[in-house]
XYZ file of N, CA, C and O in Angstrom:
496
model
N 122.146 123.860 93.952
C 121.171 123.521 92.924
C 119.972 122.828 93.566
O 120.123 121.880 94.330
N 118.776 123.349 93.249
C 117.548 122.771 93.799
C 117.204 121.527 92.994
O 116.938 121.615 91.793
N 117.209 120.365 93.641
C 116.906 119.156 92.904
C 116.530 118.008 93.821
O 116.800 118.028 95.015
N 115.895 117.011 93.209
C 115.560 115.751 93.851
C 116.148 114.642 92.990
O 115.934 114.623 91.776
N 116.855 113.731 93.612
C 117.482 112.645 92.870
C 117.047 111.311 93.462
O 117.356 111.011 94.621
N 116.336 110.516 92.644
C 115.858 109.206 93.092
C 116.880 108.124 92.799
O 117.700 108.243 91.876
N 116.807 107.060 93.568
C 117.622 105.876 93.323
C 116.911 104.665 93.905
O 115.942 104.808 94.660
N 117.394 103.469 93.552
C 116.861 102.256 94.150
C 115.923 101.452 93.274
O 115.500 100.360 93.673
N 115.600 101.957 92.093
C 114.733 101.186 91.206
C 115.479 100.018 90.593
O 116.683 99.855 90.773
N 114.735 99.178 89.870
C 115.363 98.040 89.214
C 114.340 97.004 88.815
O 113.129 97.236 88.867
N 114.849 95.834 88.437
C 114.010 94.696 88.044
C 113.848 93.779 89.243
O 114.858 93.353 89.842
N 112.607 93.482 89.583
C 112.312 92.664 90.748
C 111.276 91.617 90.369
O 110.369 91.896 89.572
N 111.387 90.455 90.947
C 110.391 89.407 90.714
C 109.117 89.698 91.506
O 109.183 90.344 92.576
N 107.982 89.229 91.026
C 106.744 89.382 91.800
C 106.904 88.814 93.204
O 107.511 87.750 93.391
N 106.375 89.551 94.163
C 106.516 89.160 95.561
C 107.731 89.743 96.246
O 107.843 89.658 97.482
N 108.620 90.324 95.471
C 109.833 90.897 96.047
C 109.607 92.270 96.649
O 108.469 92.768 96.699
N 110.704 92.876 97.091
C 110.647 94.182 97.752
C 111.707 95.110 97.187
O 112.731 94.650 96.655
N 111.442 96.396 97.318
C 112.413 97.416 96.928
C 112.294 98.578 97.904
O 111.213 98.827 98.458
N 113.393 99.295 98.085
C 113.331 100.561 98.794
C 113.887 101.650 97.877
O 115.050 101.607 97.478
N 113.021 102.592 97.571
C 113.434 103.732 96.766
C 113.891 104.855 97.697
O 113.343 105.022 98.789
N 114.873 105.597 97.228
C 115.372 106.744 97.977
C 115.305 107.992 97.111
O 115.389 107.907 95.883
N 115.179 109.126 97.763
C 115.169 110.412 97.069
C 115.953 111.392 97.925
O 115.555 111.689 99.052
N 117.044 111.877 97.395
C 117.881 112.824 98.115
C 117.621 114.236 97.606
O 117.677 114.481 96.391
N 117.332 115.126 98.523
C 117.010 116.505 98.191
C 118.211 117.417 98.434
O 119.011 117.173 99.340
N 118.323 118.450 97.631
C 119.379 119.433 97.826
C 118.909 120.795 97.336
O 118.009 120.889 96.488
N 119.501 121.831 97.891
C 119.221 123.182 97.436
C 118.047 123.872 98.095
O 117.743 125.025 97.762
N 117.372 123.209 99.012
C 116.261 123.829 99.732
C 116.157 123.181 101.107
O 116.790 122.159 101.381
N 115.359 123.798 101.972
C 115.209 123.298 103.338
C 114.212 122.151 103.332
O 112.996 122.363 103.252
N 114.749 120.949 103.382
C 113.955 119.731 103.179
C 112.783 119.631 104.157
O 111.660 119.327 103.758
N 113.025 119.905 105.425
C 111.967 119.691 106.413
C 110.944 120.830 106.471
O 110.075 120.839 107.327
N 111.018 121.751 105.531
C 109.968 122.754 105.366
C 108.811 122.237 104.518
O 107.773 122.892 104.413
N 109.022 121.067 103.891
C 108.075 120.613 102.877
C 107.489 119.233 103.135
O 108.189 118.319 103.590
N 106.210 119.114 102.803
C 105.618 117.802 102.585
C 106.278 117.189 101.359
O 106.583 117.893 100.386
N 106.518 115.877 101.412
C 107.135 115.188 100.291
C 106.245 114.018 99.852
O 105.435 113.515 100.635
N 106.419 113.594 98.623
C 105.572 112.513 98.143
C 106.199 111.711 97.022
O 107.262 112.075 96.501
N 105.513 110.630 96.681
C 105.896 109.779 95.556
C 104.709 109.655 94.612
O 103.568 109.436 95.043
N 105.017 109.778 93.336
C 104.068 109.510 92.267
C 104.639 108.378 91.420
O 105.826 108.072 91.507
N 103.786 107.798 90.594
C 104.283 106.815 89.641
C 103.502 106.919 88.336
O 102.354 107.352 88.319
N 104.163 106.518 87.262
C 103.524 106.523 85.953
C 103.832 105.221 85.247
O 104.993 104.933 84.925
N 102.794 104.437 85.045
C 102.922 103.166 84.330
C 102.825 103.418 82.826
O 102.261 104.434 82.398
N 103.345 102.509 82.026
C 103.282 102.682 80.572
C 101.848 102.885 80.085
O 100.954 102.105 80.433
N 101.629 103.942 79.335
C 100.311 104.204 78.767
C 99.287 104.750 79.735
O 98.107 104.883 79.381
N 99.708 105.063 80.964
C 98.768 105.564 81.965
C 99.193 106.938 82.461
O 100.333 107.354 82.285
N 98.247 107.616 83.100
C 98.560 108.914 83.675
C 99.367 108.756 84.962
O 99.301 107.727 85.634
N 100.095 109.801 85.290
C 100.841 109.796 86.543
C 99.855 109.821 87.709
O 98.893 110.602 87.704
N 100.114 108.984 88.714
C 99.227 108.937 89.881
C 100.020 109.132 91.169
O 101.172 108.696 91.285
N 99.390 109.775 92.109
C 99.995 109.937 93.418
C 99.940 108.643 94.196
O 98.919 107.951 94.185
N 101.027 108.299 94.864
C 101.120 107.037 95.600
C 101.070 107.275 97.104
O 100.310 106.621 97.818
N 101.892 108.205 97.575
C 102.006 108.393 99.014
C 102.621 109.747 99.299
O 103.376 110.281 98.483
N 102.286 110.308 100.469
C 102.911 111.551 100.894
C 103.190 111.496 102.389
O 102.625 110.668 103.116
N 104.069 112.406 102.830
C 104.455 112.448 104.234
C 104.642 113.905 104.635
O 105.218 114.703 103.888
N 104.170 114.245 105.809
C 104.251 115.623 106.278
C 105.678 115.999 106.638
O 106.577 115.160 106.679
N 105.883 117.274 106.919
C 107.240 117.798 107.158
C 107.975 117.032 108.265
O 109.152 116.715 108.120
N 107.286 116.748 109.347
C 107.926 116.066 110.473
C 107.900 114.545 110.329
O 108.576 113.837 111.073
N 107.102 114.056 109.377
C 106.932 112.611 109.227
C 105.806 112.051 110.067
O 105.567 110.842 110.057
N 105.100 112.908 110.761
C 104.060 112.435 111.665
C 102.758 112.057 111.008
O 101.903 111.404 111.623
N 102.574 112.450 109.762
C 101.340 112.125 109.046
C 101.676 111.620 107.651
O 102.595 112.135 107.002
N 100.929 110.619 107.205
C 101.169 110.031 105.890
C 99.845 109.769 105.183
O 98.790 109.653 105.829
N 99.917 109.686 103.874
C 98.760 109.268 103.076
C 99.206 108.194 102.095
O 100.381 108.160 101.685
N 98.279 107.327 101.735
C 98.556 106.269 100.766
C 97.349 106.124 99.843
O 96.200 106.171 100.302
N 97.629 105.900 98.562
C 96.537 105.586 97.647
C 96.030 104.179 97.966
O 96.809 103.315 98.405
N 94.742 103.953 97.779
C 94.130 102.680 98.188
C 94.811 101.463 97.567
O 94.941 100.412 98.213
N 95.266 101.586 96.336
C 95.796 100.433 95.616
C 97.110 99.907 96.200
O 97.515 98.784 95.891
N 97.775 100.699 97.030
C 99.067 100.271 97.583
C 99.068 100.161 99.094
O 100.038 99.672 99.680
N 97.996 100.626 99.728
C 97.991 100.647 101.192
C 98.187 99.238 101.743
O 97.577 98.278 101.288
N 99.069 99.150 102.726
C 99.405 97.867 103.315
C 100.667 97.245 102.741
O 101.264 96.372 103.369
N 101.061 97.700 101.562
C 102.276 97.162 100.934
C 103.392 98.186 100.840
O 104.534 97.835 100.548
N 103.060 99.435 101.076
C 104.037 100.506 100.894
C 104.158 101.310 102.180
O 103.152 101.583 102.847
N 105.393 101.697 102.496
C 105.648 102.568 103.642
C 106.511 103.727 103.195
O 107.596 103.522 102.639
N 106.028 104.926 103.445
C 106.811 106.119 103.157
C 107.467 106.598 104.454
O 106.882 106.491 105.536
N 108.680 107.093 104.339
C 109.378 107.619 105.516
C 110.364 108.681 105.051
O 110.634 108.813 103.854
N 110.894 109.410 106.010
C 111.872 110.439 105.687
C 112.874 110.558 106.812
O 112.550 110.309 107.978
N 114.078 110.976 106.448
C 115.132 111.270 107.412
C 115.538 112.721 107.154
O 116.292 112.999 106.215
N 115.019 113.617 107.964
C 115.280 115.035 107.719
C 116.749 115.408 107.954
O 117.250 116.360 107.356
N 117.443 114.665 108.793
C 118.865 114.934 109.021
C 119.696 114.611 107.767
O 120.760 115.191 107.555
N 119.175 113.680 106.949
C 119.895 113.279 105.735
C 119.252 113.851 104.471
O 119.682 113.522 103.356
N 118.205 114.655 104.633
C 117.495 115.228 103.478
C 117.051 114.143 102.498
O 117.154 114.301 101.275
N 116.552 113.059 103.039
C 116.232 111.910 102.211
C 114.829 111.389 102.491
O 114.424 111.274 103.644
N 114.142 111.072 101.415
C 112.807 110.487 101.434
C 112.924 109.038 100.971
O 113.729 108.730 100.087
N 112.107 108.161 101.563
C 112.151 106.744 101.213
C 110.757 106.231 100.852
O 109.748 106.766 101.301
N 110.744 105.172 100.062
C 109.514 104.438 99.802
C 109.836 102.949 99.797
O 110.562 102.476 98.918
N 109.346 102.245 100.782
C 109.519 100.801 100.879
C 108.309 100.136 100.231
O 107.163 100.420 100.617
N 108.539 99.288 99.242
C 107.459 98.600 98.542
C 107.642 97.104 98.722
O 108.680 96.561 98.333
N 106.656 96.467 99.309
C 106.693 95.021 99.547
C 105.648 94.322 98.685
O 104.743 94.946 98.142
N 105.786 93.004 98.591
C 104.830 92.188 97.827
C 104.564 92.788 96.452
O 103.412 92.970 96.049
N 105.631 93.089 95.757
C 105.510 93.760 94.469
C 104.717 92.920 93.470
O 104.834 91.692 93.421
N 103.901 93.624 92.680
C 103.070 93.003 91.651
C 103.465 93.574 90.289
O 103.969 94.696 90.207
N 103.183 92.848 89.215
C 103.463 93.407 87.888
C 102.794 94.764 87.669
O 103.348 95.622 86.968
N 101.628 94.987 88.278
C 100.941 96.279 88.144
C 101.704 97.423 88.800
O 101.371 98.588 88.579
N 102.695 97.114 89.622
C 103.515 98.158 90.233
C 104.593 98.664 89.285
O 105.308 99.621 89.612
N 104.738 98.021 88.136
C 105.730 98.460 87.153
C 105.423 99.874 86.695
O 104.321 100.168 86.227
N 106.400 100.763 86.873
C 106.197 102.182 86.569
C 107.493 102.937 86.793
O 108.439 102.404 87.384
N 107.503 104.171 86.334
C 108.550 105.099 86.747
C 108.038 105.778 88.008
O 106.920 106.306 88.030
N 108.854 105.755 89.045
C 108.483 106.351 90.327
C 109.196 107.694 90.473
O 110.416 107.775 90.328
N 108.401 108.713 90.790
C 108.915 110.074 90.889
C 108.790 110.586 92.317
O 107.727 110.485 92.937
N 109.839 111.178 92.784
C 109.846 111.894 94.049
C 109.320 113.304 93.783
O 109.588 113.885 92.715
N 108.590 113.868 94.741
C 108.002 115.183 94.528
C 108.016 116.013 95.801
O 107.767 115.485 96.896
N 108.266 117.288 95.631
C 108.128 118.251 96.721
C 106.744 118.885 96.597
O 106.365 119.367 95.528
N 106.014 118.886 97.685
C 104.626 119.344 97.671
C 104.456 120.637 98.446
O 105.127 120.856 99.468
N 103.533 121.458 98.003
C 103.286 122.742 98.644
C 102.290 122.648 99.790
O 102.083 123.645 100.503
N 101.678 121.505 99.978
C 100.773 121.347 101.104
C 100.601 119.866 101.409
O 100.841 119.010 100.532
N 100.182 119.558 102.618
C 99.815 118.198 102.990
C 98.311 118.089 102.833
O 97.558 118.842 103.458
N 97.873 117.162 101.994
C 96.462 117.014 101.689
C 96.149 115.539 101.621
O 97.022 114.727 101.280
N 94.904 115.163 101.910
C 94.557 113.739 101.971
C 94.718 113.055 100.621
O 94.939 111.857 100.537
N 94.615 113.870 99.543
C 94.762 113.325 98.202
C 95.983 113.948 97.530
O 96.169 115.157 97.573
N 96.814 113.118 96.912
C 98.031 113.598 96.269
C 97.678 114.140 94.882
O 97.150 113.417 94.036
N 97.997 115.412 94.670
C 97.649 116.065 93.413
C 98.884 116.626 92.731
O 99.716 117.289 93.377
N 98.997 116.390 91.436
C 100.154 116.908 90.702
C 100.206 118.436 90.757
O 101.288 119.021 90.709
N 99.053 119.080 90.874
C 99.028 120.549 90.939
C 99.713 121.094 92.190
O 100.078 122.275 92.225
N 99.861 120.252 93.205
C 100.513 120.685 94.448
C 102.030 120.494 94.411
O 102.712 120.847 95.363
N 102.538 119.914 93.338
C 103.972 119.637 93.234
C 104.718 120.871 92.748
O 104.378 121.445 91.716
N 105.758 121.252 93.498
C 106.582 122.388 93.086
C 107.955 121.962 92.573
O 108.689 122.785 92.025
N 108.293 120.685 92.760
C 109.575 120.193 92.262
C 109.466 118.685 92.046
O 109.008 117.970 92.941
N 109.921 118.219 90.882
C 109.917 116.799 90.540
C 111.343 116.258 90.458
O 112.255 116.968 90.028
N 111.496 114.997 90.825
C 112.726 114.300 90.520
C 112.679 113.781 89.096
O 111.669 113.924 88.397
N 113.764 113.151 88.673
C 113.848 112.676 87.296
C 113.190 111.311 87.109
O 112.936 110.888 85.975
N 112.927 110.621 88.201
C 112.263 109.327 88.151
C 113.226 108.161 88.195
O 114.386 108.264 87.772
N 112.740 107.043 88.726
C 113.505 105.798 88.743
C 112.570 104.673 88.313
O 111.430 104.587 88.761
N 113.065 103.811 87.438
C 112.233 102.756 86.859
C 112.145 101.565 87.804
O 113.172 101.065 88.292
N 110.928 101.110 88.034
C 110.689 99.869 88.761
C 109.964 98.912 87.817
O 108.907 99.250 87.276
N 110.547 97.749 87.607
C 109.949 96.744 86.745
C 109.760 95.460 87.538
O 110.720 94.944 88.130
N 108.529 94.976 87.569
C 108.218 93.760 88.300
C 107.863 92.681 87.288
O 106.840 92.756 86.602
N 108.726 91.707 87.195
C 108.546 90.667 86.185
C 109.325 89.428 86.571
O 110.395 89.527 87.187
N 108.785 88.281 86.203
C 109.504 87.028 86.429
C 110.337 86.665 85.194
O 111.019 85.652 85.199
């Protein structure tokens, strides 16, 4: 079955950290650029970060650069997103995505497969 399954979300205090994981199955993971999107309440889904097939190239949206690290383990078919110094504005559902190309800007039109999402809530 072709799917992406996220895990690692939860309730975190401001300033805390989380590592999200996304496990892929049913396709050749290292054939694809992978990425993370997020959707906050009442807002449109936005691209956060992407990583090339080998992991050698990454992109980050300006609002998170310096606080977020994307990585992948192709042997484990797993994508990660490390988020540090969490802020209430980071509260959102985070979605793992399979992308059809590596591009400097993350676009929903380039997504060929979505995960179901994992909730991240930053609150004291």
